[in-house]
Structures are given as C-alpha cells and as structure tokens.
C-alpha cells in the first residue's frame, strides 16, 4: 500500500516552546515542510503498523511480559526519542501527549534511578552487552527528558532526569575501567559507544541544574571514545555530537579540535559515501545505512558550522540532508535503513522502516535544521539554507520560496520581505559553492550585492513587498569511483563510470519513475551528457508532490545496452525515492559525450 501523501501545506506545527515568543520563529513549507509533516502525521496515523500508542511507546520502560516489543531491552530508546523529537518540533496532537507520557515513565523509574532490568549488575566484572543496551536506552531517555524539560519546563521531567543522571554518575567508575571496553569490542549497537553517548544527556542536565558533577563526568568520558574502526556509526557520531555540546558549555578549544579532527578523518576516509553520509557500521562491513547515523552526521555538521563559522561544514550538512538523509525517509513518513547494491539503492527483503529509532531521530534532526535556515547576528539576518518557509523575529518577516522547485524555468530562490523592520537592516544570503553564473534581482532590477565571507549582503531600508530573487546554474560534477572529479565538458566518446552531482543534489535513475532504463541488459547503458546542462523547458513531474524537485531534473538521451534506438531518461535527485515503496535508484552510471 502506498500511503497517499497529504499535500496540504497549511501546517499545524507548533512554532516554538511556550514562553519563547521573543525567539525568532521559522515555519517550514515546501519539501522541507512536507517531510516534517509526514513524520508528525506518522505518529497519529492509525492505518500504519505499528501504531504509536502509549503502550507501544512506553514498552521499553514498563517491560511488561504481556507486551514484548523489539528492542525493549534498550530501555528508554523509543520513549526518550519520542519525547525529544516531539518537544523540539511538535504539533499540537503529539505535544499534548508528552506530560502524560512523562508521568508514566516516572512510575517505572527504579530505586537506583535507572530504567530497565533491575537484575543487571554494574560491577566491572559483570558489565557486558546487555548492560550497554540498558545504558543506550537510558542515555536516549535522559536526552529526551531534558529536551522536553527545555520545551515545557516540566518539574517532573527534570526530577526524573536528575535521578537518572545520578544513576549514570554511579556507573561511571566501573564502566570506565579499561577491561570493560575491551570486553565489548565487536558488540556493535551494544558496544562501548552506548557509554560514550552519555555525554549529550549529562551536558544537558548540567545546563539545566548547574550541578558540576554532571559536567565533570561528561568531560571525563571524552577521551574514552574508541577509534572509528568497525563501530556502530550512530553511537560514534552521537558521541561526537556530545563533544560539540560540551564545547558550547565549556569553550574548551581542545574538545572542538578533537571533534574537528575526527570528523575530518571520517570524511577523508572510505567510510564517507558519495551519497553524503555513512553506512550503519564503519569499516564497510554492511550493505545498508541507518537513518539515525545520517541524522547524526547532519546534526554534527551543523554543530561544527555553528562552532567554527566554516561554510564547508554547512555545505556538508546540506549535502547529507538533500541526499542520503532525505532518501532514508519512507513513504510512510518513517525514517530507516536503505540497502545498497554496487550501482545504487536496491530494495531490501523487508523494508527497513526503523520505528524503533530512526523515525524519531530523523524527526529530531529536522528540528535542528529548522533552527539553522535563517540565523541572525549583530550585522545581518542570514539565510543559510535554500529551504522554503517563513522566518520572523517579530521585527522582520521574510518569506523564502523556491519557484524553481515547481517550475524549472523559474528563479531558484526568492526572498519576499513580508514585514519590513523599522530601521535599515542587512540581509545576507549564502552564495553556494555549487552554483555558477549567479544573478541577483532586487525588485526586478539586476543588482550586484557585496559578497562577504560567502554571503551576498543586501543592506537598505526595507519596505514590505520588497523581493530579492536569485538564480544560478548548478555546477555538474561527475565523481568517479576513485574519488576523481570530471566536468561534463571533459567527457569523450569513451564511457566513464561516475555518480553525478548537480548543484547540491546527487542524481540517479529511479525504476519507479523511469522503468524502461532498467530493462535488461541495463548495466551497459551509456548516457550522453552535454557539456552544459539546461533545465527542462517544462516540469517533468510527477506533479503535485513537493518532494519532486523540478529544477534538479536533468533530461538526457542514452544508448541502451541491448539495442541501438535512441532513448531518453530523467536524472533525478535520489531523494525522490521517498514517495515510493523501495524503488531501485541507480547512481553509478556510464557517461560519455553525446553522439553527434
Ligand atoms: Zn536508527
């Protein structure tokens, strides 16, 4: 069953936490909004199994023998993530459930503060994979309780989190003994990363309580992160996200330097995929990814950008989001695991809709993105990402749209000043590295704004109704399997195997939308790619779904491996697989100069 996507763009998101009205608010629309809406509607949809009932969410803390649920030994994993994701990016229906859920969670807290099996001993000699599963879930629950507390100020959530934090302080000494880490080698999702991921929740608990024990313990965990090796990528990247939070709390440059070093080693390694993210396990031992790891890579890249101001990190976040992260969202709204073959995405025997983690963790990442689309500093309101929505700080309201997303011949990006500030104010718009021939119009007049540190700066006394329009040509890059990059104009008659980036998008051929391309024998198909790519004259479709990105389509001729008749296919963003059930999306394609 394909779940019909509601295209109603009248969102019922709750804009901000109660009491935070003076904070700038961004209300998503377009593709970004549709993807948020899809995951929020997933929780309330009674036609999709499993249903997110209270019993289902709470199973990992209640541990009732009558309601066994997958991964309930990771105690707090779903319940904590659900609290955190909904609190950080809520709609009224789901937000209304949270305080009640916290009440039920609190009833399940054990006398020593933990959640989960009471018979697991944390004496150093006894610590094994099941202890790590418990710690993992407890760590996710601590983060979720703190995010809900940040949203609501709930005293119950904070009380519960404090008791849980005290339990975690208590297990630090035994878990940090070197024998324990050694014993847990090769334990994947139940490995030592379950312990090092605790930095995040402990840092949040310190921020709320200013109790120095939580911060000290978080700092002491930092050097315990094990090398990337063959680890579970979600736990490793969650630990690095904890580093960045700790850097924000302490301003210790050594922590930031360590995070930057480990991140840069990762992206220079074969663990970083052409799709813009990572697999479920480092070390290339597996054929699938995990939505949680892509969510972490996206969030970590944004944190590094915020900590350093380096736009390279922002562009890596954007690349991850528009490609591997979006591709990991299923037609149901869930995030999860996608499977890879040697040429691209392939269906798995069972769809990896990971309702036990990725659905909420993907949702949680969207909350971080929402806060980064527009930021402001002393000099300007800065538009960092080309996503659609409305931003307002009360004084100024900006409406961001992507006309090109529905009409490929229309401008790529438009900013409309809906409410003008009283005084002159600067608006900065990022000039992306993947765009060329950037043209700018202010109220329909060509203009040349100042380019300052990667941002086009417009400073004037604004009037409501002012419009800035940006257009550009996307740079096409053909990435070969060895990492070398070719431009389309470098192609000859000799076919070259490559994955094609077009602007920020990785393009592929979907067997759902272009079924004939994959008719046997398709592996010898050769695409004739022009030296300079033009956008389609009219929308390619399918129409009416904001997740179909018209100005990212490239229509090309190709020669099929089995017959000489000329054929045509549309290269599309790999993210366009979301509306369909596990399509095959081929990204490693053969390219050559078009035949004369
Ligand atoms: Zn996951």
XYZ file of C-alpha atoms and ligand atoms in Angstrom:
597
model
C 0.000 0.000 0.000
C 1.388 3.385 -0.959
C 0.434 5.932 1.642
C -1.094 8.927 -0.052
C 0.831 11.997 0.967
C -1.252 14.897 2.056
C -0.068 17.948 0.168
C -1.972 20.295 2.384
C 0.613 22.930 3.202
C -1.450 24.560 5.896
C 0.664 23.251 8.738
C -0.316 22.737 12.268
C 3.217 22.835 13.627
C 3.626 24.498 16.952
C 6.059 27.253 16.293
C 8.063 27.485 19.483
C 8.249 26.480 23.081
C 5.849 28.202 25.459
C 7.439 31.348 26.820
C 9.903 31.649 23.962
C 7.894 34.117 21.875
C 10.749 36.618 21.539
C 12.857 33.942 19.830
C 12.906 34.029 16.015
C 10.485 31.525 14.519
C 10.835 29.600 11.286
C 7.684 27.946 9.888
C 8.644 25.362 7.258
C 6.932 24.937 3.882
C 7.655 23.231 0.558
C 9.588 19.967 0.543
C 11.099 20.626 3.975
C 7.656 21.231 5.463
C 6.157 18.199 3.719
C 8.812 15.903 5.147
C 8.241 17.240 8.679
C 4.508 16.904 8.273
C 4.895 13.309 7.042
C 6.769 12.168 10.157
C 4.461 14.053 12.533
C 1.398 12.543 10.849
C 3.008 9.095 11.068
C 2.644 9.077 14.862
C -1.073 9.739 14.690
C -1.849 7.526 11.693
C -3.910 4.546 12.851
C -3.550 2.777 9.477
C 0.206 2.260 9.679
C 1.596 -0.512 11.844
C 2.966 -0.401 14.389
C 0.775 2.356 15.833
C 2.450 4.812 18.198
C 0.115 4.076 21.105
C 1.147 4.880 24.671
C 1.677 1.148 25.366
C 3.935 0.876 22.349
C 5.998 3.956 23.243
C 6.297 3.040 26.926
C 7.103 -0.679 26.440
C 10.842 -0.067 26.935
C 10.310 1.298 30.460
C 7.241 -0.745 31.511
C 8.825 -4.061 30.401
C 5.577 -5.984 30.678
C 5.847 -9.692 29.726
C 2.404 -9.288 28.129
C 3.693 -6.624 25.720
C 7.078 -7.693 24.372
C 8.343 -5.182 21.831
C 11.512 -5.297 19.722
C 14.482 -3.663 21.484
C 12.682 -3.046 24.778
C 15.964 -4.058 26.471
C 17.294 -0.701 25.168
C 15.255 0.797 27.970
C 14.148 4.316 27.156
C 15.129 4.228 23.495
C 11.755 4.842 21.848
C 10.151 6.591 24.816
C 13.060 9.028 25.160
C 13.423 9.745 21.470
C 9.678 10.320 21.097
C 9.729 12.877 23.925
C 12.743 14.682 22.489
C 11.699 14.764 18.831
C 8.130 15.898 19.521
C 9.287 18.501 22.071
C 11.792 20.030 19.669
C 9.480 20.020 16.627
C 5.903 19.496 17.809
C 2.401 19.523 16.505
C -0.479 20.042 18.958
C -1.754 16.457 18.761
C 1.542 14.826 19.742
C 2.722 17.579 22.100
C -0.458 17.098 24.120
C 0.623 13.551 24.980
C 4.061 14.325 26.392
C 3.369 15.304 30.018
C 1.182 12.211 30.434
C 3.935 10.026 28.996
C 6.474 11.568 31.393
C 4.151 10.730 34.299
C 4.023 7.091 33.209
C 7.786 6.982 32.607
C 8.442 8.336 36.123
C 6.375 5.493 37.620
C 8.749 2.983 36.006
C 11.956 4.518 37.378
C 13.868 2.032 39.582
C 15.046 2.909 43.089
C 18.634 3.486 41.878
C 17.407 5.885 39.158
C 17.786 3.577 36.179
C 15.167 2.392 33.702
C 15.108 -1.253 32.640
C 16.186 -4.575 34.118
C 16.981 -4.300 37.819
C 18.964 -7.578 37.827
C 21.795 -6.237 35.639
C 24.841 -5.692 37.850
C 27.145 -2.786 37.027
C 30.135 -4.261 38.912
C 33.070 -4.003 36.462
C 33.408 -7.782 36.070
C 29.688 -8.140 35.243
C 29.342 -5.463 32.591
C 28.501 -6.914 29.191
C 26.421 -6.167 26.079
C 23.082 -6.195 27.934
C 24.339 -3.515 30.340
C 25.295 -1.465 27.305
C 21.811 -1.902 25.768
C 20.319 -0.565 29.005
C 22.754 2.370 29.083
C 21.990 3.199 25.467
C 18.273 3.457 26.115
C 18.817 5.322 29.376
C 21.041 7.838 27.574
C 18.408 8.457 24.885
C 15.780 8.858 27.604
C 17.917 11.357 29.521
C 18.315 13.471 26.352
C 14.565 13.209 25.641
C 13.566 14.186 29.186
C 15.873 17.206 29.027
C 14.541 18.309 25.639
C 11.002 18.002 26.933
C 12.010 19.987 30.025
C 13.520 22.667 27.800
C 10.241 22.828 25.885
C 7.792 22.710 28.791
C 9.685 23.460 31.999
C 8.099 20.278 33.415
C 9.357 19.765 37.018
C 8.509 16.059 36.762
C 10.748 15.612 33.712
C 13.639 17.342 35.474
C 13.216 15.349 38.674
C 13.186 12.121 36.697
C 16.242 13.212 34.694
C 18.188 14.113 37.848
C 17.599 10.673 39.366
C 18.628 9.067 36.093
C 21.711 11.297 35.912
C 22.698 10.237 39.418
C 22.456 6.580 38.389
C 24.736 7.299 35.419
C 27.275 9.100 37.641
C 27.237 5.964 39.789
C 28.145 3.610 36.930
C 30.904 5.836 35.522
C 33.723 4.362 37.620
C 33.112 0.730 36.693
C 32.204 1.343 33.047
C 35.374 3.365 32.503
C 37.678 0.531 33.597
C 39.800 -0.493 30.577
C 38.752 -4.164 30.776
C 35.144 -3.216 30.172
C 35.796 -1.514 26.832
C 37.981 -4.438 25.763
C 35.275 -6.959 26.618
C 32.754 -5.030 24.497
C 34.807 -4.979 21.295
C 32.767 -6.085 18.259
C 29.434 -5.670 20.086
C 28.081 -3.182 17.539
C 24.901 -1.470 18.829
C 25.581 -2.962 22.280
C 29.215 -1.802 22.334
C 31.097 0.841 24.294
C 29.515 3.683 22.276
C 26.441 3.094 24.490
C 28.520 4.515 27.323
C 30.299 7.351 25.478
C 26.988 8.638 24.043
C 26.042 9.719 27.584
C 27.981 12.993 27.170
C 24.968 14.569 25.430
C 22.411 13.990 28.186
C 24.846 14.765 31.015
C 25.754 18.080 29.392
C 22.060 18.979 29.062
C 21.477 18.061 32.700
C 24.340 20.345 33.728
C 22.889 23.209 31.674
C 19.559 22.899 33.485
C 20.866 22.299 37.023
C 24.410 23.760 37.016
C 25.375 20.736 39.146
C 29.080 20.400 38.294
C 29.167 16.623 38.798
C 27.271 16.092 35.545
C 29.637 18.302 33.557
C 32.746 16.739 35.124
C 31.585 13.243 34.288
C 30.725 14.251 30.714
C 34.258 15.690 30.340
C 35.823 12.518 31.722
C 34.040 10.423 29.089
C 35.536 12.446 26.181
C 38.898 10.619 25.962
C 37.181 7.213 26.214
C 35.699 7.268 22.694
C 37.266 4.379 20.816
C 38.715 4.686 17.288
C 36.216 4.636 14.408
C 37.317 1.110 13.428
C 34.265 -1.108 12.854
C 31.957 0.715 15.238
C 28.246 1.405 15.069
C 28.179 4.778 13.332
C 25.105 6.135 15.174
C 26.742 5.733 18.593
C 30.070 7.107 17.419
C 28.525 10.193 15.816
C 26.212 10.746 18.801
C 29.331 10.824 20.980
C 30.871 13.468 18.694
C 27.661 15.493 18.907
C 28.175 15.331 22.658
C 31.683 16.742 22.185
C 30.233 19.786 20.399
C 27.647 20.342 23.131
C 30.401 20.161 25.714
C 32.444 22.653 23.694
C 29.460 25.003 23.748
C 29.227 24.608 27.533
C 32.945 24.861 28.344
C 34.552 26.767 25.399
C 37.439 24.273 25.733
C 39.233 24.505 22.365
C 40.765 21.027 22.818
C 37.289 19.445 22.643
C 36.414 21.316 19.442
C 39.793 20.434 17.930
C 39.271 16.749 18.718
C 35.796 16.783 17.144
C 37.047 18.553 14.008
C 39.944 16.141 13.665
C 37.762 13.028 13.989
C 35.129 14.441 11.621
C 37.713 15.397 9.008
C 39.371 11.978 9.267
C 35.959 10.424 8.676
C 35.108 12.446 5.564
C 38.571 11.774 4.103
C 38.075 8.021 4.564
C 36.171 5.375 2.606
C 33.584 5.399 5.428
C 32.192 8.622 3.922
C 29.965 7.708 0.990
C 29.320 9.515 -2.278
C 25.688 9.747 -1.073
C 26.770 12.347 1.514
C 26.712 10.221 4.687
C 27.803 6.907 6.168
C 26.752 3.253 6.463
C 25.276 1.715 9.622
C 28.725 0.396 10.539
C 32.091 1.933 9.847
C 34.597 -0.374 8.166
C 32.376 -1.206 5.126
C 31.043 -4.372 6.724
C 27.424 -3.917 5.788
C 25.223 -3.145 2.793
C 22.821 -0.700 4.422
C 22.758 2.660 6.109
C 20.761 3.877 9.085
C 18.608 6.991 9.217
C 19.935 7.728 12.718
C 23.535 7.908 11.506
C 22.584 10.232 8.649
C 20.632 12.357 11.131
C 23.718 12.475 13.369
C 26.052 13.350 10.502
C 23.680 16.155 9.503
C 23.371 17.482 13.062
C 27.095 17.195 13.759
C 27.933 19.068 10.541
C 25.567 21.869 11.585
C 27.136 22.000 15.059
C 30.628 22.253 13.551
C 29.461 25.058 11.277
C 27.926 26.904 14.224
C 31.056 26.441 16.348
C 33.561 27.478 13.667
C 31.622 29.547 11.103
C 33.194 27.445 8.333
C 30.664 27.158 5.481
C 32.290 23.884 4.318
C 30.559 22.203 7.246
C 27.234 23.825 6.336
C 27.570 22.536 2.776
C 28.326 19.032 4.059
C 25.174 19.240 6.196
C 23.167 20.366 3.163
C 24.628 17.596 1.003
C 23.779 14.968 3.619
C 20.261 16.288 4.131
C 19.191 16.645 0.492
C 20.648 13.272 -0.461
C 21.217 10.320 1.866
C 19.169 11.708 4.780
C 16.060 12.593 2.747
C 16.430 9.298 0.847
C 16.140 7.485 4.170
C 12.578 8.743 4.663
C 9.989 6.172 3.624
C 6.576 6.660 2.040
C 5.005 6.205 5.486
C 6.914 9.178 6.954
C 9.243 6.854 8.888
C 12.995 7.143 8.588
C 15.059 3.972 8.458
C 17.548 1.731 6.704
C 18.090 1.726 2.938
C 20.026 -1.017 1.214
C 22.783 -0.548 -1.354
C 23.995 -2.682 -4.240
C 27.062 -1.959 -6.348
C 25.173 0.528 -8.560
C 22.952 2.307 -6.057
C 19.848 1.798 -3.917
C 18.148 -1.592 -4.103
C 15.062 -2.954 -2.305
C 15.599 -4.956 0.869
C 13.706 -8.191 1.571
C 11.833 -6.350 4.302
C 11.533 -2.570 4.293
C 13.810 -1.071 6.957
C 11.328 1.410 8.381
C 13.078 1.792 11.739
C 10.193 2.780 14.016
C 12.425 1.761 16.939
C 14.868 4.647 16.410
C 15.304 6.367 13.022
C 11.727 7.659 12.724
C 12.159 9.819 15.820
C 15.848 10.540 15.300
C 15.228 11.712 11.728
C 12.442 13.937 13.040
C 14.811 15.285 15.698
C 17.397 16.246 13.053
C 14.749 18.220 11.149
C 14.301 20.349 14.286
C 17.990 21.310 14.204
C 17.798 22.153 10.511
C 14.738 24.341 11.134
C 16.782 26.435 13.572
C 19.608 26.891 11.060
C 17.718 28.001 7.929
C 17.888 31.675 8.971
C 20.115 32.960 11.759
C 20.931 36.438 12.892
C 23.980 38.103 14.342
C 24.958 41.711 15.039
C 25.388 42.509 11.379
C 22.670 40.687 9.445
C 19.812 38.234 9.218
C 21.477 35.395 7.337
C 19.782 32.906 5.049
C 21.945 29.810 5.243
C 19.899 27.106 3.553
C 17.675 27.284 0.481
C 14.623 25.795 2.127
C 11.094 27.134 1.986
C 9.232 28.722 4.869
C 8.579 31.925 6.772
C 11.034 33.424 9.229
C 10.122 36.116 11.708
C 11.741 37.738 14.725
C 8.732 40.000 15.332
C 10.515 42.984 13.782
C 11.145 41.469 10.334
C 9.287 38.724 8.463
C 10.871 37.031 5.452
C 9.117 34.519 3.202
C 11.526 32.112 1.492
C 10.326 30.298 -1.627
C 11.848 28.127 -4.347
C 9.859 28.931 -7.523
C 12.212 26.645 -9.463
C 11.111 23.650 -7.425
C 7.783 23.548 -9.253
C 8.698 25.361 -12.496
C 12.191 24.504 -13.747
C 12.453 27.758 -15.721
C 11.605 29.945 -12.705
C 14.231 31.550 -10.424
C 15.921 29.199 -7.992
C 15.259 31.217 -4.836
C 13.116 34.157 -3.759
C 13.010 36.184 -0.551
C 9.949 38.365 -0.002
C 10.001 40.936 2.781
C 6.573 40.407 4.299
C 7.138 42.719 7.239
C 9.892 45.319 6.998
C 11.966 46.346 10.016
C 11.683 49.938 11.227
C 15.398 50.646 10.732
C 17.783 49.744 7.910
C 18.921 46.169 8.244
C 21.247 43.828 6.371
C 20.033 40.571 4.890
C 22.705 38.052 3.894
C 22.095 35.157 1.515
C 24.656 32.387 1.256
C 26.302 32.034 -2.135
C 26.707 28.274 -2.509
C 29.926 26.785 -3.887
C 27.904 24.526 -6.220
C 26.292 27.414 -8.141
C 27.733 29.367 -11.078
C 26.514 32.384 -13.069
C 24.654 33.666 -10.021
C 22.300 36.524 -10.947
C 20.513 38.709 -8.436
C 17.459 40.936 -8.862
C 16.112 43.322 -6.288
C 12.524 44.342 -7.084
C 13.049 43.137 -10.663
C 16.239 45.161 -11.195
C 19.570 43.416 -11.707
C 21.896 44.197 -8.842
C 25.378 43.261 -7.657
C 25.400 42.896 -3.889
C 28.614 42.775 -1.886
C 29.946 39.261 -1.338
C 31.231 38.982 2.216
C 32.546 35.721 3.691
C 30.401 33.638 1.364
C 27.211 35.714 1.791
C 25.594 38.178 -0.617
C 24.794 41.182 1.565
C 21.817 43.473 0.980
C 21.613 46.468 3.295
C 18.885 49.064 2.946
C 15.725 50.465 4.453
C 13.320 47.694 3.517
C 9.664 48.091 2.573
C 7.175 45.301 2.921
C 6.730 43.711 -0.500
C 10.420 44.027 -1.444
C 11.606 40.954 -3.343
C 15.101 39.535 -3.798
C 15.433 36.878 -6.479
C 18.460 34.672 -7.038
C 19.087 32.440 -9.972
C 22.051 30.315 -10.920
C 23.195 27.381 -12.973
C 24.017 24.278 -10.973
C 27.557 23.009 -11.381
C 27.653 19.394 -12.570
C 30.366 17.165 -11.117
C 30.995 13.556 -12.133
C 32.547 11.716 -9.189
C 34.400 8.585 -10.263
C 34.712 5.512 -8.008
C 38.270 6.512 -7.078
C 37.028 9.964 -5.993
C 38.399 11.858 -9.012
C 36.006 14.509 -10.332
C 35.282 15.218 -14.006
C 33.283 18.032 -15.548
C 30.757 17.171 -18.302
C 32.917 19.082 -20.810
C 35.812 16.706 -20.018
C 33.863 13.691 -21.366
C 34.899 11.952 -24.589
C 33.295 9.141 -26.635
C 34.768 6.656 -24.149
C 32.172 5.980 -21.403
C 33.179 6.821 -17.828
C 31.523 5.328 -14.746
C 30.571 8.082 -12.309
C 27.996 9.401 -9.845
C 26.669 12.819 -10.861
C 26.199 15.769 -8.558
C 24.113 18.595 -9.955
C 24.337 21.528 -7.577
C 23.686 20.074 -4.114
C 21.810 17.042 -5.448
C 23.101 13.573 -6.207
C 21.159 12.370 -9.251
C 20.126 8.855 -10.196
C 17.652 6.877 -12.274
C 14.597 5.545 -10.430
C 12.998 2.343 -11.706
C 9.689 3.555 -10.289
C 9.599 6.691 -12.434
C 11.701 5.563 -15.423
C 11.114 1.803 -15.549
C 12.470 1.163 -19.057
C 16.018 2.294 -18.286
C 16.481 -0.736 -16.032
C 15.283 -3.236 -18.651
C 17.896 -5.965 -19.053
C 20.738 -5.526 -20.102
C 20.905 -2.064 -18.492
C 24.381 -2.081 -16.983
C 25.927 -1.139 -20.336
C 23.574 1.826 -20.849
C 25.541 4.973 -21.742
C 24.193 8.459 -21.026
C 25.145 11.237 -23.447
C 25.757 14.197 -21.162
C 26.006 17.659 -22.808
C 28.928 19.895 -21.827
C 26.476 22.474 -20.458
C 23.248 21.287 -18.928
C 19.994 23.155 -19.429
C 16.981 22.894 -17.182
C 13.906 21.185 -18.667
C 11.589 23.539 -20.587
C 8.577 22.315 -18.590
C 8.028 20.311 -15.396
C 8.932 16.639 -15.725
C 6.763 15.510 -12.791
C 5.160 13.677 -11.255
C 3.156 16.779 -10.412
C 1.784 17.878 -7.077
C 4.289 16.386 -4.640
C 6.637 18.932 -3.009
C 9.278 16.207 -2.722
C 9.669 16.222 -6.525
C 12.255 18.927 -7.321
C 11.760 20.216 -10.859
C 14.862 22.386 -11.212
C 17.040 19.446 -10.168
C 15.924 17.293 -13.101
C 18.267 16.643 -15.998
C 16.681 15.055 -19.082
C 19.255 13.179 -21.180
C 19.467 10.826 -24.128
C 21.066 7.449 -23.613
C 22.009 4.390 -25.596
C 20.619 1.191 -24.086
C 22.930 -1.790 -23.661
C 20.618 -4.069 -25.639
C 19.519 -2.093 -28.731
C 20.569 0.993 -30.734
C 17.321 3.046 -30.765
C 17.689 6.476 -29.106
C 16.186 6.640 -25.599
C 15.539 9.395 -23.074
C 15.632 9.306 -19.275
C 15.348 11.823 -16.432
C 18.177 12.008 -13.922
C 16.540 12.922 -10.586
C 17.578 13.653 -7.015
C 17.927 10.336 -5.185
C 15.648 11.826 -2.510
C 12.708 11.491 -4.921
C 12.515 7.836 -3.897
C 10.643 8.781 -0.700
C 7.077 8.704 -2.106
C 7.518 5.169 -3.485
C 7.934 1.732 -1.972
C 11.629 0.774 -2.030
C 12.422 1.684 -5.641
C 15.737 0.812 -7.211
C 17.715 4.050 -7.726
C 20.920 3.712 -9.717
C 23.594 6.349 -9.163
C 26.680 4.724 -10.652
C 26.062 5.334 -14.348
C 28.106 5.407 -17.568
C 28.555 8.868 -19.067
C 30.011 9.922 -22.419
C 29.921 12.912 -24.753
C 26.579 12.913 -26.638
C 26.662 11.272 -30.077
C 26.835 13.846 -32.909
Zn 18.056 4.247 13.731
